[in-house]
PDB file of C-alpha atoms in Angstrom:
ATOM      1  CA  UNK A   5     -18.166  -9.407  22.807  1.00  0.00           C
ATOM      2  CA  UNK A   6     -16.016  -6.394  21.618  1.00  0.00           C
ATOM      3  CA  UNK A   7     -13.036  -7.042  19.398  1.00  0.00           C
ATOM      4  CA  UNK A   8     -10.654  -5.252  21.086  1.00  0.00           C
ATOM      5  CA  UNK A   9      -6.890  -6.217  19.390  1.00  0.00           C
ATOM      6  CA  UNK A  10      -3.643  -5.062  21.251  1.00  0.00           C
ATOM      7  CA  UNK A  11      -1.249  -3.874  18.477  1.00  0.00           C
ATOM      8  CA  UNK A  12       2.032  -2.269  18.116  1.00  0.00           C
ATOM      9  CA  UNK A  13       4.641  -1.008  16.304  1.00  0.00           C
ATOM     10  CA  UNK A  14       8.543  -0.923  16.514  1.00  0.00           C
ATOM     11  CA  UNK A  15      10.691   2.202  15.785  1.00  0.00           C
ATOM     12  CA  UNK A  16      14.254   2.098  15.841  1.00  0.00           C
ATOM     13  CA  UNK A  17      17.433   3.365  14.965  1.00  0.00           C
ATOM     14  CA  UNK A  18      20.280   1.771  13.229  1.00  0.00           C
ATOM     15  CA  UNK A  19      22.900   0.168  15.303  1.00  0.00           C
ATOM     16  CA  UNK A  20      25.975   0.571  12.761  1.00  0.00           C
ATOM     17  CA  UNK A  21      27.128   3.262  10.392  1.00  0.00           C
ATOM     18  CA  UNK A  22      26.045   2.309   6.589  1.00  0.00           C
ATOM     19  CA  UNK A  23      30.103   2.017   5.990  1.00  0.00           C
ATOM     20  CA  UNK A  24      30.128  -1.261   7.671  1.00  0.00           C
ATOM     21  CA  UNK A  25      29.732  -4.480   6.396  1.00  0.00           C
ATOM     22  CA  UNK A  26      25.890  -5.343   5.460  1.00  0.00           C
ATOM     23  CA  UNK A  27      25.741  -8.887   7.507  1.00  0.00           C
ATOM     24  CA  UNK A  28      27.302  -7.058  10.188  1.00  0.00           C
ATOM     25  CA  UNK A  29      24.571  -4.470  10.584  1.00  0.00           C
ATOM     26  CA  UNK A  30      22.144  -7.245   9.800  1.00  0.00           C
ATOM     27  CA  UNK A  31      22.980  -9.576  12.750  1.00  0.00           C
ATOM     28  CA  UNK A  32      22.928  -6.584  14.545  1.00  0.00           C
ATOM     29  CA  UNK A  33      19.619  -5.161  13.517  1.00  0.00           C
ATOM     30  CA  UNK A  34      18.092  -8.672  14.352  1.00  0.00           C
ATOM     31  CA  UNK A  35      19.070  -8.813  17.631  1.00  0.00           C
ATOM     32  CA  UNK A  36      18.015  -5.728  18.883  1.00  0.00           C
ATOM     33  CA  UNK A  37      14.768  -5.888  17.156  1.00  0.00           C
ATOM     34  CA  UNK A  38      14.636  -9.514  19.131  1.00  0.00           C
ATOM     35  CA  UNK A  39      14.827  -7.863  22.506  1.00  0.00           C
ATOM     36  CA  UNK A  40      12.109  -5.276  21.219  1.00  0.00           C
ATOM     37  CA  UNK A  41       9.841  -8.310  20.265  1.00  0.00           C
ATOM     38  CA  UNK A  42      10.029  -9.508  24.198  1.00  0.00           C
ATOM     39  CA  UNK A  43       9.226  -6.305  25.451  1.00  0.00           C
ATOM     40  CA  UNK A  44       6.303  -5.981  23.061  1.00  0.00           C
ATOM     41  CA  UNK A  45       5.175  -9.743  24.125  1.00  0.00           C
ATOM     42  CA  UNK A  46       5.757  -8.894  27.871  1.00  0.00           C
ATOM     43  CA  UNK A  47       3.274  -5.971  27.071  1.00  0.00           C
ATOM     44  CA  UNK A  48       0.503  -8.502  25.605  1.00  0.00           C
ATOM     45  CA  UNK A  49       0.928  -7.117  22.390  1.00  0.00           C
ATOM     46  CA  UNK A  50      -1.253  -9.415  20.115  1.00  0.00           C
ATOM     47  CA  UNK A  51       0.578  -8.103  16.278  1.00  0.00           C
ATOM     48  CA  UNK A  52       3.482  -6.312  15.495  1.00  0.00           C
ATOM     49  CA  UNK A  53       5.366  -4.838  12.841  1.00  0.00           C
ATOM     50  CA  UNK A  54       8.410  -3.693  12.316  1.00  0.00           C
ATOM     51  CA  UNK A  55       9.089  -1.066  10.606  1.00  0.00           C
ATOM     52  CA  UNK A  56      10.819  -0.925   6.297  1.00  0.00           C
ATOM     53  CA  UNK A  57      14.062  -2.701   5.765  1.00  0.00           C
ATOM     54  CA  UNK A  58      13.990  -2.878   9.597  1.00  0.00           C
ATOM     55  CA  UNK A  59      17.696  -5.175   9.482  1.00  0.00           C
ATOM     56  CA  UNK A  60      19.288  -2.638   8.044  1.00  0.00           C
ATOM     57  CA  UNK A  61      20.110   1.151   7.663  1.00  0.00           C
ATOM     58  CA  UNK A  62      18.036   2.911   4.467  1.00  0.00           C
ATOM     59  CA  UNK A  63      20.658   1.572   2.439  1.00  0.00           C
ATOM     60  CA  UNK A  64      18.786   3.091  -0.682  1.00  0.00           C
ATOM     61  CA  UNK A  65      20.620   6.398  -0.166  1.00  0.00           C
ATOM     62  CA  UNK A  66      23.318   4.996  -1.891  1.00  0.00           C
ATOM     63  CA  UNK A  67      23.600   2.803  -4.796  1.00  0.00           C
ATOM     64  CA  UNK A  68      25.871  -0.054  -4.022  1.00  0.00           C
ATOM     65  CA  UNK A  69      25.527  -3.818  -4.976  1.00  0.00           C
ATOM     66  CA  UNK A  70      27.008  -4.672  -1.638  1.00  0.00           C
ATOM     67  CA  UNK A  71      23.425  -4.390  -0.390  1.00  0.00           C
ATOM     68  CA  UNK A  72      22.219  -7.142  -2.003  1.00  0.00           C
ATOM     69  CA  UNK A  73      24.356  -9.451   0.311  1.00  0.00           C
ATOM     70  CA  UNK A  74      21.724  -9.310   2.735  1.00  0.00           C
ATOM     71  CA  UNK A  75      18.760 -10.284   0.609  1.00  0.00           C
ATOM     72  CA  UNK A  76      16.695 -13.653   1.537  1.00  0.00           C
ATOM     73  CA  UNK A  77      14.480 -15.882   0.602  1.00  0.00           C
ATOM     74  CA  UNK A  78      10.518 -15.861   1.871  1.00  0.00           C
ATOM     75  CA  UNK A  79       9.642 -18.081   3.948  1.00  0.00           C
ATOM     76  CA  UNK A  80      12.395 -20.139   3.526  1.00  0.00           C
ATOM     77  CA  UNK A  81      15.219 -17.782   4.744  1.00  0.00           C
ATOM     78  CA  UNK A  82      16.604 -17.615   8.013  1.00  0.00           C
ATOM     79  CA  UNK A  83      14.713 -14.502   8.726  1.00  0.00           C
ATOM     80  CA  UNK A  84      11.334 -15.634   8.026  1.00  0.00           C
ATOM     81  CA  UNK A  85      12.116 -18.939   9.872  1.00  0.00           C
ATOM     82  CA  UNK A  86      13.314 -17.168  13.409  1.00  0.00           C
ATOM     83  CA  UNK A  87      10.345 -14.769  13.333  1.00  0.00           C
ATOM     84  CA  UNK A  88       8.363 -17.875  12.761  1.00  0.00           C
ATOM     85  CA  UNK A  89       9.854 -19.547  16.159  1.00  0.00           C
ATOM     86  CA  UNK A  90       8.732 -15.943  18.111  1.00  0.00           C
ATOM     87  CA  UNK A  91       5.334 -15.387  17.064  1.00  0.00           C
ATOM     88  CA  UNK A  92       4.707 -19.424  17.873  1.00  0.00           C
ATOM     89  CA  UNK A  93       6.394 -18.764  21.125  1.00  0.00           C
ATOM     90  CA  UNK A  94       5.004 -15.038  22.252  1.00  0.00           C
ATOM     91  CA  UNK A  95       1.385 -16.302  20.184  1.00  0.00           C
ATOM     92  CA  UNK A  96       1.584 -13.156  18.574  1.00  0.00           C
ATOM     93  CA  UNK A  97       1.017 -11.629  14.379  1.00  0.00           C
ATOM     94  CA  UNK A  98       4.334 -10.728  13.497  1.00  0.00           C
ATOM     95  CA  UNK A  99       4.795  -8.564  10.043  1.00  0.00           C
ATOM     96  CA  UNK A 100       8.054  -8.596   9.015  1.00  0.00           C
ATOM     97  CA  UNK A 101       9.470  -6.427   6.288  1.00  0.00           C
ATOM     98  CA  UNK A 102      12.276  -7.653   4.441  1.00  0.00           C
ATOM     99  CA  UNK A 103      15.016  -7.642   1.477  1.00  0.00           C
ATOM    100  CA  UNK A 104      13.559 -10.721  -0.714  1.00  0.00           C
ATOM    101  CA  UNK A 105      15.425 -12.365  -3.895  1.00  0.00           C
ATOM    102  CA  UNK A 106      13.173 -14.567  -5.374  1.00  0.00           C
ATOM    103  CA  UNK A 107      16.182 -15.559  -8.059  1.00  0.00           C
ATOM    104  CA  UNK A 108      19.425 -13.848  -7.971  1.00  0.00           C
ATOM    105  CA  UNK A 109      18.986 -10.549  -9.762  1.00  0.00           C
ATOM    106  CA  UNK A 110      15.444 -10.282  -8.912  1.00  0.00           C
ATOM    107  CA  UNK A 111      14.564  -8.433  -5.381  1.00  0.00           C
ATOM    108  CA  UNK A 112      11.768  -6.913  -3.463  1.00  0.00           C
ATOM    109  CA  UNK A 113      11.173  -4.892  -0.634  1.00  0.00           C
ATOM    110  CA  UNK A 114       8.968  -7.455   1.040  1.00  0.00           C
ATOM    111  CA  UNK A 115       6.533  -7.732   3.914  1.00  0.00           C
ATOM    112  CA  UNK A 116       6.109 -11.224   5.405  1.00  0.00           C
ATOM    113  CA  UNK A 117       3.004 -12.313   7.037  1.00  0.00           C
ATOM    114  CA  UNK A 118       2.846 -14.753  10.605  1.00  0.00           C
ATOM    115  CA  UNK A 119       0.189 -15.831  12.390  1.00  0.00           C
ATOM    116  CA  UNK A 120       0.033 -16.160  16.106  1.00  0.00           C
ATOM    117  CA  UNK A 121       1.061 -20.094  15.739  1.00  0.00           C
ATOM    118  CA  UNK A 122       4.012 -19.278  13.926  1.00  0.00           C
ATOM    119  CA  UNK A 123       2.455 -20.520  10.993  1.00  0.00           C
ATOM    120  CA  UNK A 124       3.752 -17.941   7.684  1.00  0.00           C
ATOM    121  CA  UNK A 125       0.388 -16.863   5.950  1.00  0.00           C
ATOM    122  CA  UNK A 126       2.052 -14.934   2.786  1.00  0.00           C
ATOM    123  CA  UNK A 127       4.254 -11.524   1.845  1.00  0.00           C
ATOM    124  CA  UNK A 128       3.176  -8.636   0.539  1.00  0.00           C
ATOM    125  CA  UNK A 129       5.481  -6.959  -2.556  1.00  0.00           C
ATOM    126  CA  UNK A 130       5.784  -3.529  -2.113  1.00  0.00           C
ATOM    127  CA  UNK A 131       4.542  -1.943  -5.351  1.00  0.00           C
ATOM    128  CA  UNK A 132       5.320   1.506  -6.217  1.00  0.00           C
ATOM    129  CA  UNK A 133       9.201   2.573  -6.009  1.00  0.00           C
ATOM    130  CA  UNK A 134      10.535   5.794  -5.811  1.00  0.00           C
ATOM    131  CA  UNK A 135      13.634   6.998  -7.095  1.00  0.00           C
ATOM    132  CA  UNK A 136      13.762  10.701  -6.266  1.00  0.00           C
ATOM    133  CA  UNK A 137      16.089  13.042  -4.203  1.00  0.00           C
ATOM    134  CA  UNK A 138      17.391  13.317  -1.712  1.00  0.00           C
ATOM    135  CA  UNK A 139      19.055   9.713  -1.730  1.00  0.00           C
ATOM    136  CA  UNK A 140      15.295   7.537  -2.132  1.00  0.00           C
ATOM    137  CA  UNK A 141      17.389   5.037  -4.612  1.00  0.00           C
ATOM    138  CA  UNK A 142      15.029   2.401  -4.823  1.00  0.00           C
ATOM    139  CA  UNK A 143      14.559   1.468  -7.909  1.00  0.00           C
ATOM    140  CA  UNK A 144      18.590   0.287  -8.312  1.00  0.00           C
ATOM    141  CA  UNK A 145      16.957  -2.259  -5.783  1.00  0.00           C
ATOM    142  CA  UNK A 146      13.808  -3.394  -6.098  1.00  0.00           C
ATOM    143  CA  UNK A 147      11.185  -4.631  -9.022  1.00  0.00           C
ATOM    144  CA  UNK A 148       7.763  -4.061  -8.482  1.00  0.00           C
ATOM    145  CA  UNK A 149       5.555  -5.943  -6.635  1.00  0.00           C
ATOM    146  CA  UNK A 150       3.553  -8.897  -8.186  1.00  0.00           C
ATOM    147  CA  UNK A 151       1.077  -9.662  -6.135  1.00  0.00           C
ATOM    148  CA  UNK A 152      -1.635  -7.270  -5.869  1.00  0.00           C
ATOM    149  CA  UNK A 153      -2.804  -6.100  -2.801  1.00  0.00           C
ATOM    150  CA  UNK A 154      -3.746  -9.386  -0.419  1.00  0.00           C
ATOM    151  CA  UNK A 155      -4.964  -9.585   3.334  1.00  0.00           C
ATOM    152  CA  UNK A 156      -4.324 -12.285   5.781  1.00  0.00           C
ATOM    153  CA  UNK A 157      -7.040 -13.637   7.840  1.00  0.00           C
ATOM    154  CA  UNK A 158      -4.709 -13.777  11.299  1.00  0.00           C
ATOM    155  CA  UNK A 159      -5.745 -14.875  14.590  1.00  0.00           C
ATOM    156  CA  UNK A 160      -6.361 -11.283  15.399  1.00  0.00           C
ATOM    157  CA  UNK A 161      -8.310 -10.170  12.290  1.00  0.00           C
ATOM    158  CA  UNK A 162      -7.318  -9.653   8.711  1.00  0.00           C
ATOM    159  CA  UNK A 163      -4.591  -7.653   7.834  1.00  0.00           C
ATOM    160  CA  UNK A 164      -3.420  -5.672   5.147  1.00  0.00           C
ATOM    161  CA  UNK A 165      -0.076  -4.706   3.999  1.00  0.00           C
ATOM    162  CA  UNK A 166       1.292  -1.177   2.545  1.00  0.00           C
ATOM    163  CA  UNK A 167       4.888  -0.290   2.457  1.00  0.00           C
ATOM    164  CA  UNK A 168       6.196   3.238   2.635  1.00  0.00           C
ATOM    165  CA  UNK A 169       5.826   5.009  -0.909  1.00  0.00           C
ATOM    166  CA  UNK A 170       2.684   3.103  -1.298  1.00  0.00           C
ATOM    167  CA  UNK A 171       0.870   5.171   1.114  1.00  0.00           C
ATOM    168  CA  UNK A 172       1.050   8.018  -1.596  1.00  0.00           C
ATOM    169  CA  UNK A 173      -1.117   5.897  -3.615  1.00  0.00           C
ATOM    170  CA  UNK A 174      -5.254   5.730  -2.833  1.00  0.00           C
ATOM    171  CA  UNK A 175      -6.023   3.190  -4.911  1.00  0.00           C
ATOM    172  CA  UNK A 176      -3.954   0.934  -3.491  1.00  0.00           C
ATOM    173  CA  UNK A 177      -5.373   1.901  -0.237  1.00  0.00           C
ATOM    174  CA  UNK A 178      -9.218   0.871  -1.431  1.00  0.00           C
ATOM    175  CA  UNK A 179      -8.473  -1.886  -2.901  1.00  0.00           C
ATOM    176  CA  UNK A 180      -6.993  -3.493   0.591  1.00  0.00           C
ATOM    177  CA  UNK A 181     -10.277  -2.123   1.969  1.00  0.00           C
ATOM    178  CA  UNK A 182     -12.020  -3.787  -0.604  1.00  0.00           C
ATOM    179  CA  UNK A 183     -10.122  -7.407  -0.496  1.00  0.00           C
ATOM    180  CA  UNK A 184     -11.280  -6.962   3.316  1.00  0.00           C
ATOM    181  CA  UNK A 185      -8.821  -5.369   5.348  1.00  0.00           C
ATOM    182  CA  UNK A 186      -9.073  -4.456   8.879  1.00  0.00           C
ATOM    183  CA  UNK A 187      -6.279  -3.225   9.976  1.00  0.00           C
ATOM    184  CA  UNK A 188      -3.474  -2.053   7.490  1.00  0.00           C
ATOM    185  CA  UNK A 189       0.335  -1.721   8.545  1.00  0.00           C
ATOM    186  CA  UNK A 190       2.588   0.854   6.741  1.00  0.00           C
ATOM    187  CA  UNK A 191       6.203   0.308   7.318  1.00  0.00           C
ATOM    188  CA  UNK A 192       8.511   3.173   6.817  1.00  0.00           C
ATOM    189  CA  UNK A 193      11.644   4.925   6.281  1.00  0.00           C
ATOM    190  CA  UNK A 194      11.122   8.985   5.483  1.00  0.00           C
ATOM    191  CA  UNK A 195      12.593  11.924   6.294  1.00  0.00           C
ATOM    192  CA  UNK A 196      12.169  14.944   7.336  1.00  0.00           C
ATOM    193  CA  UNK A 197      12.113  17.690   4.714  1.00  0.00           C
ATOM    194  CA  UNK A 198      10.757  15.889   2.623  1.00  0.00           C
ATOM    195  CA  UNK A 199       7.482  14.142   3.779  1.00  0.00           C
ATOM    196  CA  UNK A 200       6.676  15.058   7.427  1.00  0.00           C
ATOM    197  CA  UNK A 201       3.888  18.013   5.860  1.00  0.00           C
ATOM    198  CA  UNK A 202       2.068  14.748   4.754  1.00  0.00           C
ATOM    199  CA  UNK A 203       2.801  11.787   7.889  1.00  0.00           C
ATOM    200  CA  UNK A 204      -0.432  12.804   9.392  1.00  0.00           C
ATOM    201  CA  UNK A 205      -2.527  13.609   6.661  1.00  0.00           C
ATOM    202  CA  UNK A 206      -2.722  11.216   4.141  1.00  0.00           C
ATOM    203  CA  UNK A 207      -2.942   7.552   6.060  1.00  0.00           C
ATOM    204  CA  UNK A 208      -5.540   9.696   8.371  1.00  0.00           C
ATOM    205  CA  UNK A 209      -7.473   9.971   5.032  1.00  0.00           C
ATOM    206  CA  UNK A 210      -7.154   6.493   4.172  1.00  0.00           C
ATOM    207  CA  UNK A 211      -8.421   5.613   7.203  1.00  0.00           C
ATOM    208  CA  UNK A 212     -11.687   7.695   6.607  1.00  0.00           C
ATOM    209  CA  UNK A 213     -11.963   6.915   3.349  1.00  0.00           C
ATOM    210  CA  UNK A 214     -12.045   2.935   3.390  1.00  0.00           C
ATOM    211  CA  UNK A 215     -13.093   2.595   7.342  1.00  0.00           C
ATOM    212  CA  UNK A 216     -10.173   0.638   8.790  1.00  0.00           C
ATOM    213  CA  UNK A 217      -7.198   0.687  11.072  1.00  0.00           C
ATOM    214  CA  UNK A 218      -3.943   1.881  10.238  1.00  0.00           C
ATOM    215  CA  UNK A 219      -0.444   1.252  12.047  1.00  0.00           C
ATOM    216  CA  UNK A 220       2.303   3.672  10.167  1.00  0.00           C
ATOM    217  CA  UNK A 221       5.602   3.476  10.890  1.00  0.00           C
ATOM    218  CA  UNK A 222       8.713   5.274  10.699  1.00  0.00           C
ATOM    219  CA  UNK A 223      12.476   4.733  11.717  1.00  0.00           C
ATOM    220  CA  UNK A 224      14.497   7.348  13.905  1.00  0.00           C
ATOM    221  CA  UNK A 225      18.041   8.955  13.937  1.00  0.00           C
ATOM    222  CA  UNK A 226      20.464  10.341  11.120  1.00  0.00           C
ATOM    223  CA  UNK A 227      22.232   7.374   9.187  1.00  0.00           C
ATOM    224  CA  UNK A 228      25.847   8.129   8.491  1.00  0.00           C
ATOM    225  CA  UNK A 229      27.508   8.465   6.125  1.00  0.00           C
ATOM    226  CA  UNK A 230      24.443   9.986   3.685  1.00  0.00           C
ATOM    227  CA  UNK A 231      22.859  12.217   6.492  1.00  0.00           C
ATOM    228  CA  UNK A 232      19.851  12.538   3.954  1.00  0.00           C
ATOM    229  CA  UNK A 233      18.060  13.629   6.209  1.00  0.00           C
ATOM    230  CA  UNK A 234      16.526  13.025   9.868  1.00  0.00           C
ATOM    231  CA  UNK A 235      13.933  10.137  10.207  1.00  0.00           C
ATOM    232  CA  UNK A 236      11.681  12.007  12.374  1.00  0.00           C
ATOM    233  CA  UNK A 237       9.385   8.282  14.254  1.00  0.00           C
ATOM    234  CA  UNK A 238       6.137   9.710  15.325  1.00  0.00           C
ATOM    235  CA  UNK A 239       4.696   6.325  14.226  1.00  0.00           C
ATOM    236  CA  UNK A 240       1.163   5.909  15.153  1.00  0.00           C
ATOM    237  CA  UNK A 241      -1.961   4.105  15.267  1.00  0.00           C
ATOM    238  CA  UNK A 242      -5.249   5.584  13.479  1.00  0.00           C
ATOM    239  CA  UNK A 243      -8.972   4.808  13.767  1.00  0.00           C
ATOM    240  CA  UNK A 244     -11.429   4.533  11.302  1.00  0.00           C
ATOM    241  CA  UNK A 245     -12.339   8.016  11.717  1.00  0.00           C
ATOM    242  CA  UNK A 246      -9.118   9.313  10.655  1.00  0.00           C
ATOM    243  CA  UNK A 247      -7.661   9.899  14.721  1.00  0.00           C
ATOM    244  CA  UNK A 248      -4.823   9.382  15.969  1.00  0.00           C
ATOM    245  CA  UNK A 249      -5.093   7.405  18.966  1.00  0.00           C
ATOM    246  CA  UNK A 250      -0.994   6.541  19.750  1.00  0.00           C
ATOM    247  CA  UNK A 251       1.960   8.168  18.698  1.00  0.00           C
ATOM    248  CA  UNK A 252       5.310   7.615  19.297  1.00  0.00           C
ATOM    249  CA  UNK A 253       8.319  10.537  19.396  1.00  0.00           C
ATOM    250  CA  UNK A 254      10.533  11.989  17.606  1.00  0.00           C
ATOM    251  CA  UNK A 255      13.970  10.560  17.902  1.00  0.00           C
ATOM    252  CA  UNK A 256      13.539   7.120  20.683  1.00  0.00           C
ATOM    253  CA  UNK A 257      13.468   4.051  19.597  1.00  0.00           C
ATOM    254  CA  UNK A 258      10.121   2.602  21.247  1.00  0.00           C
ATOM    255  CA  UNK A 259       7.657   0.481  21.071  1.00  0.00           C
ATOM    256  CA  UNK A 260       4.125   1.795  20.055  1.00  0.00           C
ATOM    257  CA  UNK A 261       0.965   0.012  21.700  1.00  0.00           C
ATOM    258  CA  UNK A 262      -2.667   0.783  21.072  1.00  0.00           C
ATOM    259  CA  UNK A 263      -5.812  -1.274  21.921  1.00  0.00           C
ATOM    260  CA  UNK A 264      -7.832  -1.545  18.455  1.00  0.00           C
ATOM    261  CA  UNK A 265     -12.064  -1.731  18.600  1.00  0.00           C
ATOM    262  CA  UNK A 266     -12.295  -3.456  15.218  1.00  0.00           C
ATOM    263  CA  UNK A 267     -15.845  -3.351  15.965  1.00  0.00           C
ATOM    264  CA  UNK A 268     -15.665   0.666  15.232  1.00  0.00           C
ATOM    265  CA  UNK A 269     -15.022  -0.250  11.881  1.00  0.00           C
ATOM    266  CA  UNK A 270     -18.317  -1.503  11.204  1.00  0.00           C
ATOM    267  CA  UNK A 271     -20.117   1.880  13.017  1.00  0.00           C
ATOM    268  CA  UNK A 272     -18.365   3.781  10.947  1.00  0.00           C
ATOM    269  CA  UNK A 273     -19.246   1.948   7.950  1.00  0.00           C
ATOM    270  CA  UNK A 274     -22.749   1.912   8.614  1.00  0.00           C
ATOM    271  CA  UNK A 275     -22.421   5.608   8.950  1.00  0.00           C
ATOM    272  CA  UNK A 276     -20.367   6.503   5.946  1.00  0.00           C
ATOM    273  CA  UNK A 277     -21.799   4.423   3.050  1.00  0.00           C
ATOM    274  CA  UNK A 278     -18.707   5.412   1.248  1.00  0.00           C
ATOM    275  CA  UNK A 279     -18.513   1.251  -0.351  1.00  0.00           C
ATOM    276  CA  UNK A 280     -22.305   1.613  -1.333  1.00  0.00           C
ATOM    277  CA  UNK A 281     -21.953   4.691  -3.327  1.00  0.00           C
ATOM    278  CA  UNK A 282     -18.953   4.303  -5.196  1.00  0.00           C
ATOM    279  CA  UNK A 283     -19.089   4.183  -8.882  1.00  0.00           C
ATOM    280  CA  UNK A 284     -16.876   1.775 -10.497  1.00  0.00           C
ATOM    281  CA  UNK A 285     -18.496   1.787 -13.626  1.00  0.00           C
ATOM    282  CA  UNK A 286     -17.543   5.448 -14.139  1.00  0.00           C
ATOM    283  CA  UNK A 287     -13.411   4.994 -12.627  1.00  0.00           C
ATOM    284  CA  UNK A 288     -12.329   3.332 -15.824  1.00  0.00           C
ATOM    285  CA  UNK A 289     -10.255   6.697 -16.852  1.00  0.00           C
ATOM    286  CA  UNK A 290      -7.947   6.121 -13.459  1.00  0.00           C
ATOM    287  CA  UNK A 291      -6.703   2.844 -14.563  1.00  0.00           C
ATOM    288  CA  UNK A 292      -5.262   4.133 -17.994  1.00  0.00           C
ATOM    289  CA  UNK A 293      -1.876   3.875 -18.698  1.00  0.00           C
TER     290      UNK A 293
END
C-alpha cells in the first residue's frame, strides 16, 4: 500500500500592531490560528504546522523585555495543552512553534511535537540564532538549542524539526536525515530583501541531498511599527527530488495542502546512494571550532 500523508502548512499575518500589549496579540494569534486548524481538519489534513513564533508578530525586530510576557512552559503550558485537545479531537500531527522558558531567564524558540491522539511526543530547540540587520534580534531572546536534532515517530511517519535560520545550516539538515527523518518542517519568519534569492534554493537542496520531505514556511504582511521588511509566504511543500509540489502566495494568509508519497523517499534513495558514499571518517575538519 502507498504511504500517501496529507500535510499542510499555515501562513498568516499578524492580527495586532507590535505596539500592543503581548497577551493581547497572543490571545489573538491563537484564535485565529484555531479557526485555521478546523479548516485544515475539514480538509483531511493528517499534520500541520504552523509557522515561527506563530502567536505573535516577529517581535525580534525590536529588543524589548515586554516580549518575554508571553513565554510558556512545554508541555505543561496552556499552549501545548489546547493544541493537545485539537490534534486528539481533529486526529491530526500538530507542530507547534513556540516562546519556551524553561526557568525564568532562560528561553527558546521552540517547536512542540503532537501526535494524532493528542499525545505530546517532544520539542525541538531551535539551534542557530541570528542577530543581524535589518531588525533579526534574536539572540536578546533566545539561548541555543540543547537538544540536538530529534525526530518523532508520529502516526503519520517520523518527523523532523528545523526552525527558520537553521535552514542555512546543512549539517543540521543531514543529521535529521540521518536520525531518520521523513518529512522535515521549517517554520519561518523572513523577509524580503533579505532572503527570498535563497527560499527556493536551499531547502530544495536539502531535500536532494538527504532524500526527504520538506514543509517550509513563511508568515505574510508588513508588521508595524518596524516595517523591516515584507514577509513575502510562498510556503511550500518539496519532494525528495528537490520539487516543489505546493506553494502558497505572496501576501494571503492560507492554508497549504499537499499529498506526500513517503514511499518516493525510498526510490530516490535507492537511486542516489548519497548515505552509502559519504565519508565521515574524512568530515572531522567541519566540526572544529
Amino acid at each position: 500500500m502507498p504511504r500517501i500523508v496529507k500535510a499542510g502548512l499555515i501562513q498568516a499575518s499578524t492580527t495586532h500592531s507590535g505596539s500592543e500589549e503581548p497577551t493581547v496579540i497572543r490571545d489573538a494569534m491563537i484564535e485565529k490560528h484555531v479557526a485555521m486548524i478546523e479548516k485544515a481538519a475539514a480538509q483531511g489534513v493528517q499534520v500541520l504546522c504552523l509557522q515561527e513564533l506563530f502567536y505573535g508578530p516577529y517581535f525580534c525586530a525590536e529588543q524589548e523585555i515586554r516580549w518575554y510576557e508571553i513565554t510558556e512552559q512545554i508541555p505543561d503550558g496552556p499552549t501545548t495543552q489546547l493544541m493537545c485537545e485539537l490534534a486528539a479531537k481533529h486526529q491530526m500531527v500538530l507542530i507547534i512553534p513556540i516562546y519556551e522558558v524553561e526557568v525564568e531567564g532562560i528561553y527558546y524558540n521552540t517547536a512542540a511535537v503532537i501526535d494524532a491522539d493528542g499525545t505530546y511526543l517532544g520539542k525541538y530547540r531551535k539551534n542557530h540564532i541570528p542577530h543581524c540587520h535589518p531588525g533579526f534580534w534574536e539572540k536578546f531572546y533566545f539561548r541555543p538549542g540543547n537538544l540536538g536534532y530529534p525526530v518523532f515517530r508520529t502516526k503519520v511517519g517520523t518527523i523532523g524539526v528545523y526552525i527558520c535560520y537553521d535552514r542555512h545550516f546543512p549539517e543540521g539538515a543531514r543529521a535529521l536525515a540521518l536520525n531518520g527523518a521523513e518529512i522535515v518542517f521549517n517554520p519561518s519568519a523572513t523577509v524580503a530583501g533579505l532572503s527570498e534569492y535563497l527560499w527556493k534554493l536551499e531547502q530544495p537542496a536539502h531535500c536532494v541531498a538527504n532524500g526527504y520531505f520538506i514543509g517550509a514556511i513563511n508568515r505574510v504582511g508588513t508588521e508595524a511599527p518596524w516595517g523591516i521588511g515584507e514577509f513575502y509566504g510562498q510556503s511550500y511543500f518539496c519532494n525528495p527530488k528537490g520539487q516543489l509540489i505546493a506553494e502558497g502566495s505572496r501576501d494571503q494568509d492560507e492554508l497549504i495542502v499537499a499529498d506526500l508519497d513517503l514511499d518516493e523517499i525510498r526510490e530516490v534513495r535507492d537511486t542516489w546512494q548519497f548515505f552509502r558514499d559519504r565519508r565521515p571518517d574524512s568530515y572531522g575538519d567541519l566540526v572544529k571550532p
